[in-house]
Coordinates of C-alpha atoms in Angstrom, one line a residue:
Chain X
X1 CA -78.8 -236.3 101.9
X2 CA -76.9 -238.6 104.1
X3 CA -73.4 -239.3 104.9
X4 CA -72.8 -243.3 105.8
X5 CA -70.9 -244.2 108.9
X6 CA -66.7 -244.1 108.0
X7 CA -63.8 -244.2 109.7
X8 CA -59.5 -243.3 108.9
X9 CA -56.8 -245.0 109.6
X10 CA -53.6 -243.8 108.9
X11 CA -50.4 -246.9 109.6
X12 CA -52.3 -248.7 112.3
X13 CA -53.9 -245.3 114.7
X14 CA -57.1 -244.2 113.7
X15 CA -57.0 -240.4 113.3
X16 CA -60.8 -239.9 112.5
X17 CA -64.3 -242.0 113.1
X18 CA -67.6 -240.6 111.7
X19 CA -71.1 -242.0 112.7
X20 CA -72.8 -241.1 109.9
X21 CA -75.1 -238.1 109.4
X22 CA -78.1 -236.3 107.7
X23 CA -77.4 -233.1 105.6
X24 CA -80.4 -231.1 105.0
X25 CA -80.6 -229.3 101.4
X26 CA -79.7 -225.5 101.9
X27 CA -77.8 -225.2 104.7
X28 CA -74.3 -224.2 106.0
X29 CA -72.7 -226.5 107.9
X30 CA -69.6 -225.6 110.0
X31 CA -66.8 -227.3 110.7
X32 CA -65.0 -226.7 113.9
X33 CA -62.6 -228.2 116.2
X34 CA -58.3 -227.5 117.6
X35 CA -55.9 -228.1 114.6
X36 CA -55.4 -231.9 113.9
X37 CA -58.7 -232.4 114.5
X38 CA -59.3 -234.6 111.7
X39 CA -61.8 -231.8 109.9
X40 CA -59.6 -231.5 106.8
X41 CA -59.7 -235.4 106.7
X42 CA -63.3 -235.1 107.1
X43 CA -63.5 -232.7 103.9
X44 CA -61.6 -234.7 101.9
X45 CA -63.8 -237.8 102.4
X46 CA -66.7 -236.4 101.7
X47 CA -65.5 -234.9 98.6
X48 CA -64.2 -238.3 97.5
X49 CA -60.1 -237.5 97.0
X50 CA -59.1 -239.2 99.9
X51 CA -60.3 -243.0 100.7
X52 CA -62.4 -243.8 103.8
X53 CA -61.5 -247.1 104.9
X54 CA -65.2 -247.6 104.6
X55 CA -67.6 -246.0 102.5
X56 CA -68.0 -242.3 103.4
X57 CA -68.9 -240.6 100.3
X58 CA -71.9 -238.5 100.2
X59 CA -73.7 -240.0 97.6
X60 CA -72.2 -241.6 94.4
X61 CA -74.6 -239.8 91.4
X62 CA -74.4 -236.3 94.2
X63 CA -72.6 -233.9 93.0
X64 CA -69.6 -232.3 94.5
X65 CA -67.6 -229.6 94.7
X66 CA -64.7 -229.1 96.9
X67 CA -62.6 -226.3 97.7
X68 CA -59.1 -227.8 99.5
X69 CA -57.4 -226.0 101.8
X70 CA -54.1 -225.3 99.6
X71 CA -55.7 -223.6 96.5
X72 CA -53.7 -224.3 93.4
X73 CA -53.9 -222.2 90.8
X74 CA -53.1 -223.4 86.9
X75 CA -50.9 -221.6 85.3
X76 CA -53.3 -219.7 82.8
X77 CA -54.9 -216.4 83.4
X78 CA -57.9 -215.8 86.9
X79 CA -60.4 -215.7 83.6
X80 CA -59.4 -219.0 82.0
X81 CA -59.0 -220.4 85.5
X82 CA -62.8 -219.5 86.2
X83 CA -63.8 -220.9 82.9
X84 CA -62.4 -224.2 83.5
X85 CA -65.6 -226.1 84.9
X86 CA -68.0 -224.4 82.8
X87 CA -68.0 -221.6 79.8
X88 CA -70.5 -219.0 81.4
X89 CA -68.2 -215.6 81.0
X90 CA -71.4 -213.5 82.2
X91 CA -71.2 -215.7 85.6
X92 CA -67.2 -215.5 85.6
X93 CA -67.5 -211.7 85.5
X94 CA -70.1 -212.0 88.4
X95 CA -68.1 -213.7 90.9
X96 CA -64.7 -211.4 89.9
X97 CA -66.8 -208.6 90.5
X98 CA -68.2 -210.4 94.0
X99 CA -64.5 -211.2 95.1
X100 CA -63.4 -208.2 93.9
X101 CA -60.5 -209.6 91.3
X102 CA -61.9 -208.5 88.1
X103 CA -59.1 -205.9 87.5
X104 CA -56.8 -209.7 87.4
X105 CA -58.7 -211.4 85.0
X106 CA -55.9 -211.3 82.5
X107 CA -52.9 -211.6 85.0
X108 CA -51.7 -215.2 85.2
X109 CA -53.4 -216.7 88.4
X110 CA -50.2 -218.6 89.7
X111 CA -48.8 -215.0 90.0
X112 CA -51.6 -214.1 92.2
X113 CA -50.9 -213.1 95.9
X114 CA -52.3 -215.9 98.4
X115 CA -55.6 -213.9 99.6
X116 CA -56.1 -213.3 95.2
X117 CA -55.4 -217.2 94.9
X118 CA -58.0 -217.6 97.5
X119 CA -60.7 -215.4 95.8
X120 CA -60.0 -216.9 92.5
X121 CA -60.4 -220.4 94.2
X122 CA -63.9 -219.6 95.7
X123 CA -65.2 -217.5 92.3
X124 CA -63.7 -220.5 90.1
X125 CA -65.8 -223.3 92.4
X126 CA -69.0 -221.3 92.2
X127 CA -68.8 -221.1 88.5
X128 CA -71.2 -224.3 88.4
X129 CA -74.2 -225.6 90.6
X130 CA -73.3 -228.7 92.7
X131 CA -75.5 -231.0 95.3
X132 CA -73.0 -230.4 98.1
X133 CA -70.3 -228.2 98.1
X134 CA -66.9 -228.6 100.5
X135 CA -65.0 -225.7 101.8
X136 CA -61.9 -226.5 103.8
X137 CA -60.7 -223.1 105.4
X138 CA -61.5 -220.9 102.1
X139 CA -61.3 -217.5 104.0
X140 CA -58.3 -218.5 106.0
X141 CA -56.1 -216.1 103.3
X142 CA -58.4 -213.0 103.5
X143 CA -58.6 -210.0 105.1
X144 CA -61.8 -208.6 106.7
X145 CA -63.1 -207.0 103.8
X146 CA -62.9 -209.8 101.2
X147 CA -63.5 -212.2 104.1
X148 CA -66.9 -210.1 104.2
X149 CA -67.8 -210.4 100.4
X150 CA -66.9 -214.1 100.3
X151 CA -69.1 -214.8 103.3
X152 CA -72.4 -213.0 101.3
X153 CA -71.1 -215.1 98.3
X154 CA -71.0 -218.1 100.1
X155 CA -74.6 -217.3 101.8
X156 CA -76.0 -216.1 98.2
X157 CA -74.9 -219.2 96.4
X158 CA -76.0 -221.5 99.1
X159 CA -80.0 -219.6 98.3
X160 CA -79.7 -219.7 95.3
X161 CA -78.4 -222.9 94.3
X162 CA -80.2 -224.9 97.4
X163 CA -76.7 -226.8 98.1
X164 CA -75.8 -228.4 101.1
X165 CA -72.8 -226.5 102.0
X166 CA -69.7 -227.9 104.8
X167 CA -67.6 -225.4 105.8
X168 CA -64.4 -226.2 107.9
X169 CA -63.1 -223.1 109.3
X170 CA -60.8 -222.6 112.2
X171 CA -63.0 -219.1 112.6
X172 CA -65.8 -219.7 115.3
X173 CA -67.1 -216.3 114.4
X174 CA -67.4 -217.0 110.8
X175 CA -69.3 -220.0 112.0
X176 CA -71.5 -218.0 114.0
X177 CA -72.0 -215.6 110.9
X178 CA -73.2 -217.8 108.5
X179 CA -73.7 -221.6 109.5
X180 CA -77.0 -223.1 110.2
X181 CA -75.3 -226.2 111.9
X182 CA -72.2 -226.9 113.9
X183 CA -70.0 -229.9 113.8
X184 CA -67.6 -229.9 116.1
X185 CA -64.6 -232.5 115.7
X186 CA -62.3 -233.5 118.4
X187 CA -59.2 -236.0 118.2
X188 CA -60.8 -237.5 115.3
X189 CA -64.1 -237.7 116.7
X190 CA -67.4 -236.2 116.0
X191 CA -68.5 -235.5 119.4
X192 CA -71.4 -232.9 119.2
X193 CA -73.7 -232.0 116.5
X194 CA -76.7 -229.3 116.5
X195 CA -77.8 -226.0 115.5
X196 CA -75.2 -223.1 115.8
X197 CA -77.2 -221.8 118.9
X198 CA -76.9 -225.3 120.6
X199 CA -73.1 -226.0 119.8
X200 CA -71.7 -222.4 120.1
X201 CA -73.5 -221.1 123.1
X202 CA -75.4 -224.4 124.8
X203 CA -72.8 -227.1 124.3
X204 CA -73.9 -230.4 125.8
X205 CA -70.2 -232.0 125.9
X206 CA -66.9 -230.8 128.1
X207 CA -64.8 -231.3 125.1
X208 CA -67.0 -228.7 123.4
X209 CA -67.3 -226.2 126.3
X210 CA -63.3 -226.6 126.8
X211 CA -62.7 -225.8 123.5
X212 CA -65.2 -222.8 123.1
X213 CA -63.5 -221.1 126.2
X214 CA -60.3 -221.9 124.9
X215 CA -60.7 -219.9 121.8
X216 CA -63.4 -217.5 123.0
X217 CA -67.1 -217.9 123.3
Chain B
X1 CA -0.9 -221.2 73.7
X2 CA -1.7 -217.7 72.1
X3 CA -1.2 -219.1 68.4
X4 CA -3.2 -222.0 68.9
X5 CA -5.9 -220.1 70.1
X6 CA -5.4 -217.9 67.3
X7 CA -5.4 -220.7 64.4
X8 CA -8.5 -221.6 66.5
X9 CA -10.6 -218.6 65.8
X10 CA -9.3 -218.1 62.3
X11 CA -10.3 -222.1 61.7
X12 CA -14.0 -221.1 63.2
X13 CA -13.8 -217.8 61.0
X14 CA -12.9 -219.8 58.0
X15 CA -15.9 -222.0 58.2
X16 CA -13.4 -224.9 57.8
X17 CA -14.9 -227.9 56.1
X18 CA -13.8 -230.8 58.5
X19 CA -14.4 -228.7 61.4
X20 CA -18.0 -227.8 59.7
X21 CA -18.6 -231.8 59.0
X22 CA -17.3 -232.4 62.8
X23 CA -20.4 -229.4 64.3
X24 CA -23.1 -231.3 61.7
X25 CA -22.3 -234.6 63.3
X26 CA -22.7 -233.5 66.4
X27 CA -25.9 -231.2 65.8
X28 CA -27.3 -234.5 63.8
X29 CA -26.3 -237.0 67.0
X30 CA -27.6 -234.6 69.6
X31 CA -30.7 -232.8 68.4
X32 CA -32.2 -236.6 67.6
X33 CA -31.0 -238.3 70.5
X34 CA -32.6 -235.3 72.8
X35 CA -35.5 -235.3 70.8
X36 CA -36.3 -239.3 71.0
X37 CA -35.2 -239.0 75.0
X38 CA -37.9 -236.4 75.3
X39 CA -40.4 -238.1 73.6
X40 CA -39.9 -241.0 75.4
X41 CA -39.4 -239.7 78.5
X42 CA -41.5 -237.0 78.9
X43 CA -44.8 -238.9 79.1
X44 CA -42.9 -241.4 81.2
X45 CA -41.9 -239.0 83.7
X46 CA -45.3 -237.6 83.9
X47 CA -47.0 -241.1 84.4
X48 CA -44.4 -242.0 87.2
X49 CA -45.1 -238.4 88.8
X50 CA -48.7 -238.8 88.5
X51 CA -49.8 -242.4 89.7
X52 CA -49.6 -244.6 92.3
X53 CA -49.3 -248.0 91.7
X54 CA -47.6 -251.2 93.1
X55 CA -43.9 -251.3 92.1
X56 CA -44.0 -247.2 91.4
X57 CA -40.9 -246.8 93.8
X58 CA -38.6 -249.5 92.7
X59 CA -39.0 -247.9 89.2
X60 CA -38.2 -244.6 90.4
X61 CA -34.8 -246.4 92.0
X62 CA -34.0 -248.0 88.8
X63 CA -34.7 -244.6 86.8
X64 CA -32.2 -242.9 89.5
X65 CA -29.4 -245.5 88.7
X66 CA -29.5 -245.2 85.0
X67 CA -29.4 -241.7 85.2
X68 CA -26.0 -242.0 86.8
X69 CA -25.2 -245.1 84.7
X70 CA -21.9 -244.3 83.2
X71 CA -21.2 -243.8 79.6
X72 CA -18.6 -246.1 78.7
X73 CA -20.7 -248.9 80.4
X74 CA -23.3 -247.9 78.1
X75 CA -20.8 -247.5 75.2
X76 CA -19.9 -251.2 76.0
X77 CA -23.2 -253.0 76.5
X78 CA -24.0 -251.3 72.7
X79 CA -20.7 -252.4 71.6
X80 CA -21.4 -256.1 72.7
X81 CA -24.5 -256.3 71.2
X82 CA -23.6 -254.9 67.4
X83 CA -20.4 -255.9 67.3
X84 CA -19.2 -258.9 65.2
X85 CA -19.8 -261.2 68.0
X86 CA -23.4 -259.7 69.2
X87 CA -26.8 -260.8 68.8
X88 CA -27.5 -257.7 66.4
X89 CA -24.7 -258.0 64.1
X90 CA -26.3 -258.6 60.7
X91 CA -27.9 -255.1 61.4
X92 CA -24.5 -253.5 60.8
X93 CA -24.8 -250.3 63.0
X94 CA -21.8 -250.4 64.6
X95 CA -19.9 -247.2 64.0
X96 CA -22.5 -245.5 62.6
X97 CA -24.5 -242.2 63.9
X98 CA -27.7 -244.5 64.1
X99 CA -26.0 -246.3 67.0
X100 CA -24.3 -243.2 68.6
X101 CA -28.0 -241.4 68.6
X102 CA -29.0 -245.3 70.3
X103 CA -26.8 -245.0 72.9
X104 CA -27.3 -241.4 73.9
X105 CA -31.5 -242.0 73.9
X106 CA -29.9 -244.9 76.6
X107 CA -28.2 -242.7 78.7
X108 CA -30.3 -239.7 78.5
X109 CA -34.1 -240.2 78.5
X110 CA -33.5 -241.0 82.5
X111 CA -32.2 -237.4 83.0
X112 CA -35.9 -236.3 80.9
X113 CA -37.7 -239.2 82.8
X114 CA -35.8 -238.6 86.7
X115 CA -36.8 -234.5 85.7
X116 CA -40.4 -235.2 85.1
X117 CA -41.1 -237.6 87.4
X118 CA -39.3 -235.0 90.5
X119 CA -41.8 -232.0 88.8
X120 CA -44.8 -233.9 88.5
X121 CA -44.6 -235.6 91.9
X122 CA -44.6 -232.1 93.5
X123 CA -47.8 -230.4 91.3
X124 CA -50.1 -233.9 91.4
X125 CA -52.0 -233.9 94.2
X126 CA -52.8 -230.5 93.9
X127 CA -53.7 -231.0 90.3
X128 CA -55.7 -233.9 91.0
X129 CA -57.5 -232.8 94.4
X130 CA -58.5 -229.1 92.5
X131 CA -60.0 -230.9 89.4
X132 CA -61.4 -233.5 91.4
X133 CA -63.3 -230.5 93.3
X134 CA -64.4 -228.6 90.3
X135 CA -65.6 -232.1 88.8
X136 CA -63.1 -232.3 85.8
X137 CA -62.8 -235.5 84.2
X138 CA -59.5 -237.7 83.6
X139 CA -58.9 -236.2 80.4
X140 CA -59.0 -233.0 81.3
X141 CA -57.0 -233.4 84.6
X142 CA -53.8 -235.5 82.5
X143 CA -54.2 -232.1 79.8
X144 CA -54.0 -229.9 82.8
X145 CA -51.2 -231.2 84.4
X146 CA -49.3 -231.5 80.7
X147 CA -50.1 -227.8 80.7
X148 CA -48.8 -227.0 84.0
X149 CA -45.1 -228.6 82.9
X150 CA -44.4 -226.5 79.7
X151 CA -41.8 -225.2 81.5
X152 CA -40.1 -228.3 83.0
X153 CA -40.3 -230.4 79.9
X154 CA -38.3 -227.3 78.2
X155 CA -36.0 -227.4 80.9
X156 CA -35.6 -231.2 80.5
X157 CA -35.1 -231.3 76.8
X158 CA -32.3 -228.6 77.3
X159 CA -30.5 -230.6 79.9
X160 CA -31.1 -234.0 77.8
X161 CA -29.2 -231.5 74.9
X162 CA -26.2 -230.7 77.3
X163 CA -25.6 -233.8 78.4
X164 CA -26.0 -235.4 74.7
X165 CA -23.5 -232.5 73.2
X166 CA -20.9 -233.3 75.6
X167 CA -21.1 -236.7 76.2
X168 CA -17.7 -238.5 75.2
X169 CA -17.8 -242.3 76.3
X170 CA -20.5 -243.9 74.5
X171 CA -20.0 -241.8 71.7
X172 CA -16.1 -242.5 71.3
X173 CA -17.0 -246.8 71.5
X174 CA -19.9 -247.3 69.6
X175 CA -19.1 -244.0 67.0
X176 CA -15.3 -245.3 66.7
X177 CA -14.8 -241.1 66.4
X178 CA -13.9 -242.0 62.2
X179 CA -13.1 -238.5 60.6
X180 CA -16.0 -237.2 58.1
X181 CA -18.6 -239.9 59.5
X182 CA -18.7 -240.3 63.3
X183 CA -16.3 -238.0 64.6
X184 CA -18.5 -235.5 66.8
X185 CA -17.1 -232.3 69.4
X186 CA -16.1 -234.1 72.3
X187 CA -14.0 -237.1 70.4
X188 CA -12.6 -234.9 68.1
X189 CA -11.3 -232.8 70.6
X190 CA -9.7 -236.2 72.1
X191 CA -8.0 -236.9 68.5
X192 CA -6.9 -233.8 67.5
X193 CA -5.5 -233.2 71.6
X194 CA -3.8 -237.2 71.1
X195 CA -2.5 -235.8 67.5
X196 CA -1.3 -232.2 68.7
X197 CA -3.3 -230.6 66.8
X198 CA -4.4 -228.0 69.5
X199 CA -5.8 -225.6 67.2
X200 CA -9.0 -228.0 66.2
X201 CA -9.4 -229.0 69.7
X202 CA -9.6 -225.0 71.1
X203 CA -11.8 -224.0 67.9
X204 CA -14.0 -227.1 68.8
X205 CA -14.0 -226.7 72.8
X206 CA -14.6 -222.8 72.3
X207 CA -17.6 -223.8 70.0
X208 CA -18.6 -226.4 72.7
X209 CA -18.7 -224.0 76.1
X210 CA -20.4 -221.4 73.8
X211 CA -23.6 -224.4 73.2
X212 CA -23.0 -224.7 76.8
X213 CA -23.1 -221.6 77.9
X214 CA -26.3 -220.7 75.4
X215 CA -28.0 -223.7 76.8
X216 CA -27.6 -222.8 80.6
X217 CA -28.7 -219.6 79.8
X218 CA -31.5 -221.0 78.7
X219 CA -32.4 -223.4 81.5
X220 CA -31.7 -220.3 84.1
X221 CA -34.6 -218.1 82.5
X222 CA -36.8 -221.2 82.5
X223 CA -35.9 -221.9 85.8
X224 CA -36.6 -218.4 87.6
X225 CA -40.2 -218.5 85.9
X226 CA -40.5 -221.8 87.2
X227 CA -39.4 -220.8 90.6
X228 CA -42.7 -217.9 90.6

């Protein structure tokens, strides 16, 4: 799977600049990099709701699914809100019971506390299989425990479903936890790429080691 | 004072009959006017909120003057036009409730439409970006969003009601305010105040802050389950 060369430019300044990339089917790929980075910008590309000023889509006929960082919830019950991409109920109860939020099925999910809305973002995303799947920050709301359970999920459903899966988390040790790559973005720019063990603990570029020891190896 | 306010309640009591034709006017005028306004406006409001498209702003500036476009301006352009002299003369509405409701659906549908477009604006991108991500279609997003603003299109249709109810200016030109046909609340209240017949005018203003009252009532509860 391969994403084209693409580039941002936001009144003039270009705020990100991609050179293009291979995804491998199956694996995690994190996202990391200082905040303004240009990682969320990155997400949203790929998943197609925010215009590259060249093409930067994965694929057109790929399949996506994208988790954005501010998770909305509609203003039906956590059980209707799961069933919205797909009518499985036996797979809905599966991921309530995963993210622990089966006992709010019935409560209105834009009621829900923010680490709930989170859970119910994550379980109502893996309701159906995709090619690629985009998460921008989807633990940032959790505390350890769910933070725990949504990793597994996120590991399970990558197995099982054989998805190429981008993660952008601010969390260097949830990247160490669970990706298979590392991308690490800084001022808009993709400057190293690699296994985890390469980028987190080896890393080639100064930007890379600054930032590592900046926010703890 | 006290005895007006007295012949007041006994007149409301009574169930008099020109005060009785006076509330069915006004129910008639208002509850069509409101209605057309939302049906117009609601699915204007929501396509303003929700797209992007050259020219968007400069109709979001003209939707913000005419809601503050001033009733007896509106009152006046219906007057020219339907009056004896005006291009739609032969169709003989002038005076009539036809025209009143006409000039209300003028004056209010940019309260519905200004109300929707502020709501939608605010909820779209989210909307759009989460159904994008779970690979919903266009249908399904537009039915989505229409679900997400139960609430504010109640809220709108309520306000579009308030301001219909006690609107005076347009009313008073193109209704003419003629006892047993056109005469509604807020112009009676005028006549009977101009006549000195206080008694009406406190029965009918009593009856009109009570609709008021009853209607911002309303709008409060829809507003705190708006608020979350």
């Amino acid at each position: 799977m391969n994403i084209q060369p693409f580039s941002k430019t936001y009144d003039g300044v270009r705020v990100l600049s991609f050179p293009g990339l291979d995804l491998e089917p199956g694996k995690i790929y994190a996202v990391i990099g200082a905040n303004g980075s240009g990682k969320s910008t990155f997400a949203k590309i790929l998943a197609g709701v925010l215009p590259a000023d060249r093409k930067g889509r994965i694929r057109d006929d790929a399949a996506v699914g994208y988790l954005p960082q501010k998770h909305y919830a509609f203003r039906m019950s956590t059980r209707r809100n799961l069933l919205l991409s797909t009518n499985e109920e036996a797979r809905a109860a599966e991921l309530m019971d995963a993210l622990q939020i089966r006992h709010l099925e019935k409560k209105r999910a834009d009621r829900l506390s923010g680490g709930e809305t989170a859970r119910m973002a994550l379980a109502r995303l893996m309701m159906k299989r995709y090619d690629t799947v985009i998460l921008d920050e989807p633990t940032a709301a959790m505390d350890m425990e769910t933070t725990a359970a949504a990793e597994k999920l996120i590991l399970d459903y990558t197995r099982q479903t054989g998805c190429t899966l981008i993660l952008v988390t601010h969390s260097l040790q949830q990247a160490r936890r669970i990706a298979d790559e590392v991308l690490f973005f800084h001022k808009g720019v993709l400057k190293e790429t690699g296994t985890k063990e390469q980028v987190l603990f080896h890393p080639s570029q100064p930007e890379t080691r600054q930032f590592l020891d900046f926010y703890g190896r | 004072m006290g005895s007006a306010l007295q012949k007041a309640l006994a007149l409301i009591l009574s169930a008099d009959a020109e005060l009785l034709n006076i509330l069915s006017v006004t129910a008639r005028m208002s509850l069509q006017s409101s209605l057309i306004a939302l049906l117009l406006g609601v699915p204007l409001g929501i396509w303003l909120g929700a797209c992007r498209f050259p020219g968007r702003g400069a109709l979001v500036v003209v939707n913000r003057t005419l809601m503050g476009m001033p009733p007896v301006v509106c009152g006046l352009l219906f007057y020219m036009l339907f009056s004896g002299v005006g291009p739609f003369r032969h169709m003989k509405l002038l005076f009539t409730v036809q025209i009143m409701v006409m000039a209300q659906v003028v004056l209010i549908t940019p309260i519905v439409v200004g109300n929707m477009e502020t709501y939608v604006a605010g909820i779209a991108p989210a909307v759009r970006e989460t159904a994008k991500g779970l690979g919903l279609g266009g249908i399904k997003t537009f039915a989505l969003l229409c679900n997400e603003c139960v609430y504010p299109i109640i809220s709108a249709y309520l306000l579009a009601f308030a301001r219909s109810i006690a609107e005076v200016g347009a009313v008073s030109m193109v209704g003419g305010a003629i006892s047993w046909k056109t005469n509604v609340m807020t112009t009676a209240i005028m006549q009977y105040t101009n006549r000195g017949n206080f008694s009406l005018g406190i029965a009918l203003g009593m009856i009109l802050l009570a609709v008021s009252l009853f209607v911002n009532i309303v709008i409060s509860l829809v507003q705190r389950r708006l608020s979350r």
